[in-house]
Amino acid sequence: KSVIETVNLQKKYVTDTVETTALAGVNIQVGKGEFVAIMGPSGCGKSTLLNMLGMLDAPTAGSLKFMGTEIASATERHRANLRKENLGFIFQSFNLIDELTVHENVELPLFYQGLPKNEIKQRVDAALERVGIAHRRNHFPQQLSGGQQQRVAIARAVVGRPSLILADEPTGNLDSQHGREVMTLLSELNEDGATIVMVTHSPSDAEYAHRIINLLDGQVITERIHATSAALA
Ligand code: ADP
Ligand code: ADP
């Protein structure tokens, strides 16, 4: 069963004088439980594709189905609701709220779900344990290292048990040691059932994925199943 299915997905940006085709007909499918990496040179459309999958922006043409529901033509409000209920985001720059503690940052997505207080606390505690940052629960983001901040952001992304996790260059601001730790954590979450789509420039990060989709000039040029993960699967 597909979490994501796009057919001839297109996105054009129009500014005063220039029209840029960022996505020129992309066909991809992401199944439940998959870990997919999207790669390609700067300007090839990776961020645009991730913005479409993340329902942050609407395509110009084509079909984008999320869990079987067509959302290419959905209203901004419908997209926002789907996003809050179904997606977890991980960013290169962590995007934590500096004024909130670790615990409070991770709690945020659950407020949208209207869960009882004790369940919220249990879920946040479990997520913080899961990423190994429970001992820093009352710290503020600026009191943590980059690797620790990304762990908090990952806890925030998974705490709502989203159908899909979208990661944009998750190790881009980390040294290689912390980068590997973050990738190991993402692969463990995937083994536990999380579906992940990750944009990356890093070939070594992409090795953690099951499948690598290469974009060039807004189109998929190659797709390859990662040999090691395929062998393990
Ligand atoms: P990547 O993430 O692979 O670097 P992007 O998706 O950011 O690629 O960009 C794809 C193309 O679309 C580029 O030519 C870029 O300049 C253009 N583009 C991206 N976002 C916008 C925008 N908001 N307005 C105009 N052009 C854009
Ligand atoms: P990344 O390095 O993650 O690929 P970029 O630096 O290409 O991101 O773009 C950052 C953001 O700026 C994107 O989300 C995109 O929407 C916007 N953007 C990129 N290119 C352009 C452009 N030519 N004009 C306007 N906005 C752009």
mmCIF file of C-alpha atoms and ligand atoms in Angstrom:
data_model
loop_
_atom_site.group_PDB
_atom_site.id
_atom_site.type_symbol
_atom_site.label_atom_id
_atom_site.label_comp_id
_atom_site.label_asym_id
_atom_site.label_seq_id
_atom_site.Cartn_x
_atom_site.Cartn_y
_atom_site.Cartn_z
ATOM 1 C CA LYS A 1 0.000 0.000 0.000
ATOM 2 C CA SER A 2 1.409 3.368 -1.014
ATOM 3 C CA VAL A 3 1.885 6.225 1.390
ATOM 4 C CA ILE A 4 2.824 8.504 -1.514
ATOM 5 C CA GLU A 5 2.106 8.160 -5.197
ATOM 6 C CA THR A 6 2.788 10.911 -7.698
ATOM 7 C CA VAL A 7 1.876 10.845 -11.379
ATOM 8 C CA ASN A 8 3.374 13.406 -13.739
ATOM 9 C CA LEU A 9 3.839 15.819 -10.829
ATOM 10 C CA GLN A 10 4.782 19.290 -12.041
ATOM 11 C CA LYS A 11 5.728 22.540 -10.393
ATOM 12 C CA LYS A 12 6.442 25.837 -12.082
ATOM 13 C CA TYR A 13 7.446 29.002 -10.297
ATOM 14 C CA VAL A 14 6.515 32.222 -11.978
ATOM 15 C CA THR A 15 8.179 35.480 -10.983
ATOM 16 C CA ASP A 16 7.760 38.825 -12.809
ATOM 17 C CA THR A 17 9.635 37.807 -15.913
ATOM 18 C CA VAL A 18 10.924 34.312 -15.396
ATOM 19 C CA GLU A 19 9.190 30.962 -15.397
ATOM 20 C CA THR A 20 11.130 28.123 -13.785
ATOM 21 C CA THR A 21 10.113 24.501 -14.151
ATOM 22 C CA ALA A 22 11.235 22.979 -10.867
ATOM 23 C CA LEU A 23 9.444 19.632 -11.354
ATOM 24 C CA ALA A 24 8.889 18.454 -14.917
ATOM 25 C CA GLY A 25 6.683 15.392 -14.436
ATOM 26 C CA VAL A 26 7.800 13.277 -11.505
ATOM 27 C CA ASN A 27 6.451 9.751 -10.964
ATOM 28 C CA ILE A 28 7.329 8.207 -7.650
ATOM 29 C CA GLN A 29 5.804 5.802 -5.209
ATOM 30 C CA VAL A 30 6.693 5.358 -1.560
ATOM 31 C CA GLY A 31 5.372 2.286 0.221
ATOM 32 C CA LYS A 32 4.553 1.932 3.881
ATOM 33 C CA GLY A 33 7.700 1.214 5.886
ATOM 34 C CA GLU A 34 10.109 2.329 3.152
ATOM 35 C CA PHE A 35 13.164 4.541 3.634
ATOM 36 C CA VAL A 36 13.788 6.532 0.449
ATOM 37 C CA ALA A 37 16.584 9.006 -0.277
ATOM 38 C CA ILE A 38 16.233 11.758 -2.879
ATOM 39 C CA MET A 39 19.495 12.996 -4.360
ATOM 40 C CA GLY A 40 20.687 15.228 -7.166
ATOM 41 C CA PRO A 41 22.639 18.424 -7.853
ATOM 42 C CA SER A 42 21.671 21.810 -6.454
ATOM 43 C CA GLY A 43 18.645 23.237 -8.283
ATOM 44 C CA CYS A 44 17.352 19.858 -9.543
ATOM 45 C CA GLY A 45 14.079 20.180 -7.593
ATOM 46 C CA LYS A 46 14.716 18.262 -4.361
ATOM 47 C CA SER A 47 13.388 20.961 -2.030
ATOM 48 C CA THR A 48 10.421 21.551 -4.300
ATOM 49 C CA LEU A 49 9.555 17.850 -4.327
ATOM 50 C CA LEU A 50 9.889 17.665 -0.543
ATOM 51 C CA ASN A 51 7.644 20.741 -0.216
ATOM 52 C CA MET A 52 5.008 19.002 -2.360
ATOM 53 C CA LEU A 53 5.217 15.741 -0.400
ATOM 54 C CA GLY A 54 5.108 17.791 2.818
ATOM 55 C CA MET A 55 1.960 19.529 1.594
ATOM 56 C CA LEU A 56 3.602 22.898 2.155
ATOM 57 C CA ASP A 57 2.907 23.982 -1.378
ATOM 58 C CA ALA A 58 0.606 22.817 -4.193
ATOM 59 C CA PRO A 59 1.778 21.374 -7.515
ATOM 60 C CA THR A 60 1.017 23.155 -10.793
ATOM 61 C CA ALA A 61 -0.200 19.947 -12.465
ATOM 62 C CA GLY A 62 -0.267 16.203 -12.016
ATOM 63 C CA SER A 63 -1.437 13.920 -9.268
ATOM 64 C CA LEU A 64 -0.200 13.561 -5.703
ATOM 65 C CA LYS A 65 -1.896 10.923 -3.618
ATOM 66 C CA PHE A 66 -1.306 10.606 0.085
ATOM 67 C CA MET A 67 -2.594 7.314 1.572
ATOM 68 C CA GLY A 68 -4.778 6.974 -1.505
ATOM 69 C CA THR A 69 -6.328 10.450 -1.262
ATOM 70 C CA GLU A 70 -5.740 12.972 -4.063
ATOM 71 C CA ILE A 71 -4.306 16.150 -2.567
ATOM 72 C CA ALA A 72 -2.912 17.965 -5.605
ATOM 73 C CA SER A 73 -6.050 20.085 -5.748
ATOM 74 C CA ALA A 74 -6.699 20.256 -1.991
ATOM 75 C CA THR A 75 -7.250 23.625 -0.341
ATOM 76 C CA GLU A 76 -4.488 25.144 1.757
ATOM 77 C CA ARG A 77 -6.534 24.456 4.863
ATOM 78 C CA HIS A 78 -7.075 20.800 3.978
ATOM 79 C CA ARG A 79 -3.361 20.414 3.307
ATOM 80 C CA ALA A 80 -2.527 22.044 6.645
ATOM 81 C CA ASN A 81 -4.803 19.632 8.500
ATOM 82 C CA LEU A 82 -3.401 16.585 6.719
ATOM 83 C CA ARG A 83 0.095 17.850 7.441
ATOM 84 C CA LYS A 84 -0.483 18.263 11.172
ATOM 85 C CA GLU A 85 -2.173 14.897 11.513
ATOM 86 C CA ASN A 86 0.041 12.770 9.307
ATOM 87 C CA LEU A 87 3.515 14.205 8.825
ATOM 88 C CA GLY A 88 6.688 14.631 10.839
ATOM 89 C CA PHE A 89 9.434 17.003 9.637
ATOM 90 C CA ILE A 90 13.173 16.939 10.267
ATOM 91 C CA PHE A 91 15.238 19.894 9.028
ATOM 92 C CA GLN A 92 18.907 20.618 8.449
ATOM 93 C CA SER A 93 18.800 23.465 10.966
ATOM 94 C CA PHE A 94 16.699 21.555 13.536
ATOM 95 C CA ASN A 95 14.039 24.309 13.723
ATOM 96 C CA LEU A 96 13.455 23.961 17.460
ATOM 97 C CA ILE A 97 11.809 26.790 19.372
ATOM 98 C CA ASP A 98 14.537 28.376 21.491
ATOM 99 C CA GLU A 99 12.151 29.710 24.143
ATOM 100 C CA LEU A 100 10.745 26.240 24.869
ATOM 101 C CA THR A 101 12.439 23.388 26.735
ATOM 102 C CA VAL A 102 13.213 20.064 25.105
ATOM 103 C CA HIS A 103 10.099 18.545 26.629
ATOM 104 C CA GLU A 104 7.911 21.448 25.492
ATOM 105 C CA ASN A 105 9.278 21.331 21.938
ATOM 106 C CA VAL A 106 8.483 17.636 21.610
ATOM 107 C CA GLU A 107 5.040 18.088 23.145
ATOM 108 C CA LEU A 108 3.911 20.619 20.523
ATOM 109 C CA PRO A 109 2.691 18.291 17.753
ATOM 110 C CA LEU A 110 0.482 16.439 20.223
ATOM 111 C CA PHE A 111 -1.571 19.519 21.080
ATOM 112 C CA TYR A 112 -3.120 19.294 17.629
ATOM 113 C CA GLN A 113 -4.324 15.797 18.369
ATOM 114 C CA GLY A 114 -6.331 16.703 21.465
ATOM 115 C CA LEU A 115 -4.917 13.868 23.588
ATOM 116 C CA PRO A 116 -5.408 13.680 27.358
ATOM 117 C CA LYS A 117 -2.609 15.215 29.448
ATOM 118 C CA ASN A 118 -1.297 11.969 30.908
ATOM 119 C CA GLU A 119 -1.104 10.369 27.468
ATOM 120 C CA ILE A 120 0.790 13.397 26.142
ATOM 121 C CA LYS A 121 3.296 13.094 28.971
ATOM 122 C CA GLN A 122 3.743 9.355 28.410
ATOM 123 C CA ARG A 123 4.266 9.782 24.684
ATOM 124 C CA VAL A 124 6.760 12.637 25.102
ATOM 125 C CA ASP A 125 8.713 10.679 27.722
ATOM 126 C CA ALA A 126 8.801 7.625 25.449
ATOM 127 C CA ALA A 127 9.964 9.702 22.457
ATOM 128 C CA LEU A 128 12.716 11.371 24.517
ATOM 129 C CA GLU A 129 13.888 7.976 25.790
ATOM 130 C CA ARG A 130 13.791 6.606 22.272
ATOM 131 C CA VAL A 131 16.246 9.208 20.970
ATOM 132 C CA GLY A 132 18.409 9.127 24.098
ATOM 133 C CA ILE A 133 17.804 12.691 25.268
ATOM 134 C CA ALA A 134 15.491 12.159 28.257
ATOM 135 C CA HIS A 135 18.191 13.430 30.672
ATOM 136 C CA ARG A 136 18.069 16.835 28.925
ATOM 137 C CA ARG A 137 14.302 17.221 29.029
ATOM 138 C CA ASN A 138 14.361 20.539 30.884
ATOM 139 C CA HIS A 139 17.205 22.088 28.905
ATOM 140 C CA PHE A 140 16.689 24.717 26.236
ATOM 141 C CA PRO A 141 17.866 24.015 22.649
ATOM 142 C CA GLN A 142 20.787 26.469 22.875
ATOM 143 C CA GLN A 143 22.172 24.494 25.821
ATOM 144 C CA LEU A 144 22.545 21.402 23.632
ATOM 145 C CA SER A 145 25.032 20.305 20.968
ATOM 146 C CA GLY A 146 23.919 20.102 17.335
ATOM 147 C CA GLY A 147 23.629 16.323 17.528
ATOM 148 C CA GLN A 148 21.484 16.584 20.646
ATOM 149 C CA GLN A 149 19.271 19.240 19.057
ATOM 150 C CA GLN A 150 18.683 16.992 16.049
ATOM 151 C CA ARG A 151 17.707 14.148 18.403
ATOM 152 C CA VAL A 152 15.126 16.444 19.972
ATOM 153 C CA ALA A 153 13.846 17.378 16.518
ATOM 154 C CA ILE A 154 13.572 13.678 15.641
ATOM 155 C CA ALA A 155 11.628 13.039 18.848
ATOM 156 C CA ARG A 156 9.294 15.881 17.852
ATOM 157 C CA ALA A 157 8.904 14.373 14.366
ATOM 158 C CA VAL A 158 7.942 10.907 15.637
ATOM 159 C CA VAL A 159 5.953 11.699 18.781
ATOM 160 C CA GLY A 160 2.665 12.052 16.882
ATOM 161 C CA ARG A 161 3.238 8.660 15.174
ATOM 162 C CA PRO A 162 3.052 10.194 11.690
ATOM 163 C CA SER A 163 2.355 8.114 8.572
ATOM 164 C CA LEU A 164 5.347 9.772 6.900
ATOM 165 C CA ILE A 165 8.550 11.432 8.101
ATOM 166 C CA LEU A 166 10.195 13.949 5.765
ATOM 167 C CA ALA A 167 13.831 14.788 6.406
ATOM 168 C CA ASP A 168 15.643 17.631 4.618
ATOM 169 C CA GLU A 169 19.432 17.214 4.833
ATOM 170 C CA PRO A 170 19.190 15.896 8.407
ATOM 171 C CA THR A 171 22.969 15.723 8.897
ATOM 172 C CA GLY A 172 23.810 18.940 7.011
ATOM 173 C CA ASN A 173 24.769 20.837 10.166
ATOM 174 C CA LEU A 174 26.455 17.975 11.992
ATOM 175 C CA ASP A 175 30.005 16.645 12.104
ATOM 176 C CA SER A 176 30.458 13.163 10.671
ATOM 177 C CA GLN A 177 30.320 11.355 14.019
ATOM 178 C CA HIS A 178 27.014 12.990 15.048
ATOM 179 C CA GLY A 179 25.754 12.634 11.486
ATOM 180 C CA ARG A 180 26.264 8.873 11.651
ATOM 181 C CA GLU A 181 24.483 8.737 15.005
ATOM 182 C CA VAL A 182 21.499 10.589 13.581
ATOM 183 C CA MET A 183 21.388 8.318 10.518
ATOM 184 C CA THR A 184 21.588 5.231 12.732
ATOM 185 C CA LEU A 185 18.687 6.565 14.759
ATOM 186 C CA LEU A 186 16.634 7.207 11.601
ATOM 187 C CA SER A 187 17.316 3.695 10.367
ATOM 188 C CA GLU A 188 16.258 2.217 13.711
ATOM 189 C CA LEU A 189 13.024 4.200 13.603
ATOM 190 C CA ASN A 190 12.485 2.896 10.078
ATOM 191 C CA GLU A 191 13.041 -0.682 11.277
ATOM 192 C CA ASP A 192 10.379 0.002 13.907
ATOM 193 C CA GLY A 193 7.968 0.860 11.090
ATOM 194 C CA ALA A 194 8.437 4.557 10.262
ATOM 195 C CA THR A 195 8.182 5.536 6.577
ATOM 196 C CA ILE A 196 10.905 8.051 5.730
ATOM 197 C CA VAL A 197 11.659 10.234 2.710
ATOM 198 C CA MET A 198 14.971 12.074 3.017
ATOM 199 C CA VAL A 199 16.623 14.657 0.790
ATOM 200 C CA THR A 200 20.399 14.521 1.014
ATOM 201 C CA HIS A 201 23.598 15.563 -0.727
ATOM 202 C CA SER A 202 25.525 12.984 1.224
ATOM 203 C CA PRO A 203 26.170 9.621 -0.482
ATOM 204 C CA SER A 204 27.026 8.078 2.882
ATOM 205 C CA ASP A 205 23.667 9.183 4.343
ATOM 206 C CA ALA A 206 21.881 7.785 1.288
ATOM 207 C CA GLU A 207 23.443 4.393 2.014
ATOM 208 C CA TYR A 208 21.072 4.095 4.984
ATOM 209 C CA ALA A 209 18.046 4.235 2.664
ATOM 210 C CA HIS A 210 16.444 1.250 0.884
ATOM 211 C CA ARG A 211 16.071 3.104 -2.338
ATOM 212 C CA ILE A 212 17.731 6.136 -3.907
ATOM 213 C CA ILE A 213 15.864 8.388 -6.331
ATOM 214 C CA ASN A 214 18.105 10.666 -8.403
ATOM 215 C CA LEU A 215 16.650 13.873 -9.794
ATOM 216 C CA LEU A 216 18.043 15.989 -12.597
ATOM 217 C CA ASP A 217 16.362 19.087 -14.015
ATOM 218 C CA GLY A 218 13.083 18.283 -12.282
ATOM 219 C CA GLN A 219 12.858 14.678 -13.426
ATOM 220 C CA VAL A 220 13.700 11.272 -11.991
ATOM 221 C CA ILE A 221 16.729 10.023 -13.911
ATOM 222 C CA THR A 222 17.586 6.887 -11.966
ATOM 223 C CA GLU A 223 16.145 4.893 -9.159
ATOM 224 C CA ARG A 224 18.126 2.220 -7.490
ATOM 225 C CA ILE A 225 17.407 -0.247 -4.753
ATOM 226 C CA HIS A 226 20.190 -0.118 -2.265
ATOM 227 C CA ALA A 227 21.916 -3.507 -2.471
ATOM 228 C CA THR A 228 22.735 -3.916 1.194
ATOM 229 C CA SER A 229 19.291 -3.009 2.503
ATOM 230 C CA ALA A 230 17.647 -5.107 -0.208
ATOM 231 C CA ALA A 231 19.784 -8.042 0.852
ATOM 232 C CA LEU A 232 18.797 -7.494 4.477
ATOM 233 C CA ALA A 233 15.103 -7.098 3.709
HETATM 234 P P1 ADP B 1 17.167 21.798 -4.970
HETATM 235 O O1 ADP B 1 16.478 21.629 -3.660
HETATM 236 O O2 ADP B 1 17.429 20.495 -5.660
HETATM 237 O O3 ADP B 1 18.388 22.644 -4.856
HETATM 238 P P2 ADP B 1 14.919 23.501 -5.634
HETATM 239 O O4 ADP B 1 13.710 22.656 -5.553
HETATM 240 O O5 ADP B 1 15.240 24.409 -4.505
HETATM 241 O O6 ADP B 1 16.164 22.538 -5.962
HETATM 242 O O7 ADP B 1 14.868 24.357 -6.953
HETATM 243 C C1 ADP B 1 14.515 23.844 -8.251
HETATM 244 C C2 ADP B 1 14.447 24.999 -9.215
HETATM 245 O O8 ADP B 1 13.327 25.834 -8.893
HETATM 246 C C3 ADP B 1 15.653 25.907 -9.160
HETATM 247 O O9 ADP B 1 15.872 26.390 -10.470
HETATM 248 C C4 ADP B 1 15.241 27.029 -8.222
HETATM 249 O O10 ADP B 1 15.934 28.204 -8.488
HETATM 250 C C5 ADP B 1 13.754 27.149 -8.551
HETATM 251 N N1 ADP B 1 12.953 27.580 -7.381
HETATM 252 C C6 ADP B 1 12.813 26.919 -6.207
HETATM 253 N N2 ADP B 1 11.978 27.561 -5.382
HETATM 254 C C7 ADP B 1 11.579 28.666 -6.060
HETATM 255 C C8 ADP B 1 10.697 29.746 -5.755
HETATM 256 N N3 ADP B 1 10.058 29.815 -4.576
HETATM 257 N N4 ADP B 1 10.508 30.711 -6.694
HETATM 258 C C9 ADP B 1 11.151 30.634 -7.884
HETATM 259 N N5 ADP B 1 11.987 29.655 -8.240
HETATM 260 C C10 ADP B 1 12.201 28.672 -7.349
HETATM 261 P P1 ADP B 2 18.350 23.755 -0.364
HETATM 262 O O1 ADP B 2 19.763 24.212 -0.182
HETATM 263 O O2 ADP B 2 17.761 23.083 0.848
HETATM 264 O O3 ADP B 2 18.101 23.010 -1.643
HETATM 265 P P2 ADP B 2 17.698 26.319 -1.416
HETATM 266 O O4 ADP B 2 18.779 27.169 -0.854
HETATM 267 O O5 ADP B 2 17.766 25.854 -2.846
HETATM 268 O O6 ADP B 2 17.472 25.079 -0.450
HETATM 269 O O7 ADP B 2 16.290 27.031 -1.234
HETATM 270 C C1 ADP B 2 15.801 27.372 0.023
HETATM 271 C C2 ADP B 2 14.376 27.841 -0.202
HETATM 272 O O8 ADP B 2 14.382 29.009 -1.017
HETATM 273 C C3 ADP B 2 13.549 26.793 -0.930
HETATM 274 O O9 ADP B 2 12.576 26.239 -0.051
HETATM 275 C C4 ADP B 2 12.896 27.495 -2.068
HETATM 276 O O10 ADP B 2 11.467 27.558 -1.914
HETATM 277 C C5 ADP B 2 13.430 28.903 -2.043
HETATM 278 N N1 ADP B 2 14.072 29.208 -3.325
HETATM 279 C C6 ADP B 2 15.047 28.504 -3.948
HETATM 280 N N2 ADP B 2 15.390 29.032 -5.124
HETATM 281 C C7 ADP B 2 14.624 30.147 -5.256
HETATM 282 C C8 ADP B 2 14.499 31.158 -6.266
HETATM 283 N N3 ADP B 2 15.208 31.125 -7.391
HETATM 284 N N4 ADP B 2 13.624 32.158 -6.055
HETATM 285 C C9 ADP B 2 12.871 32.179 -4.943
HETATM 286 N N5 ADP B 2 12.947 31.257 -3.952
HETATM 287 C C10 ADP B 2 13.789 30.255 -4.100
#
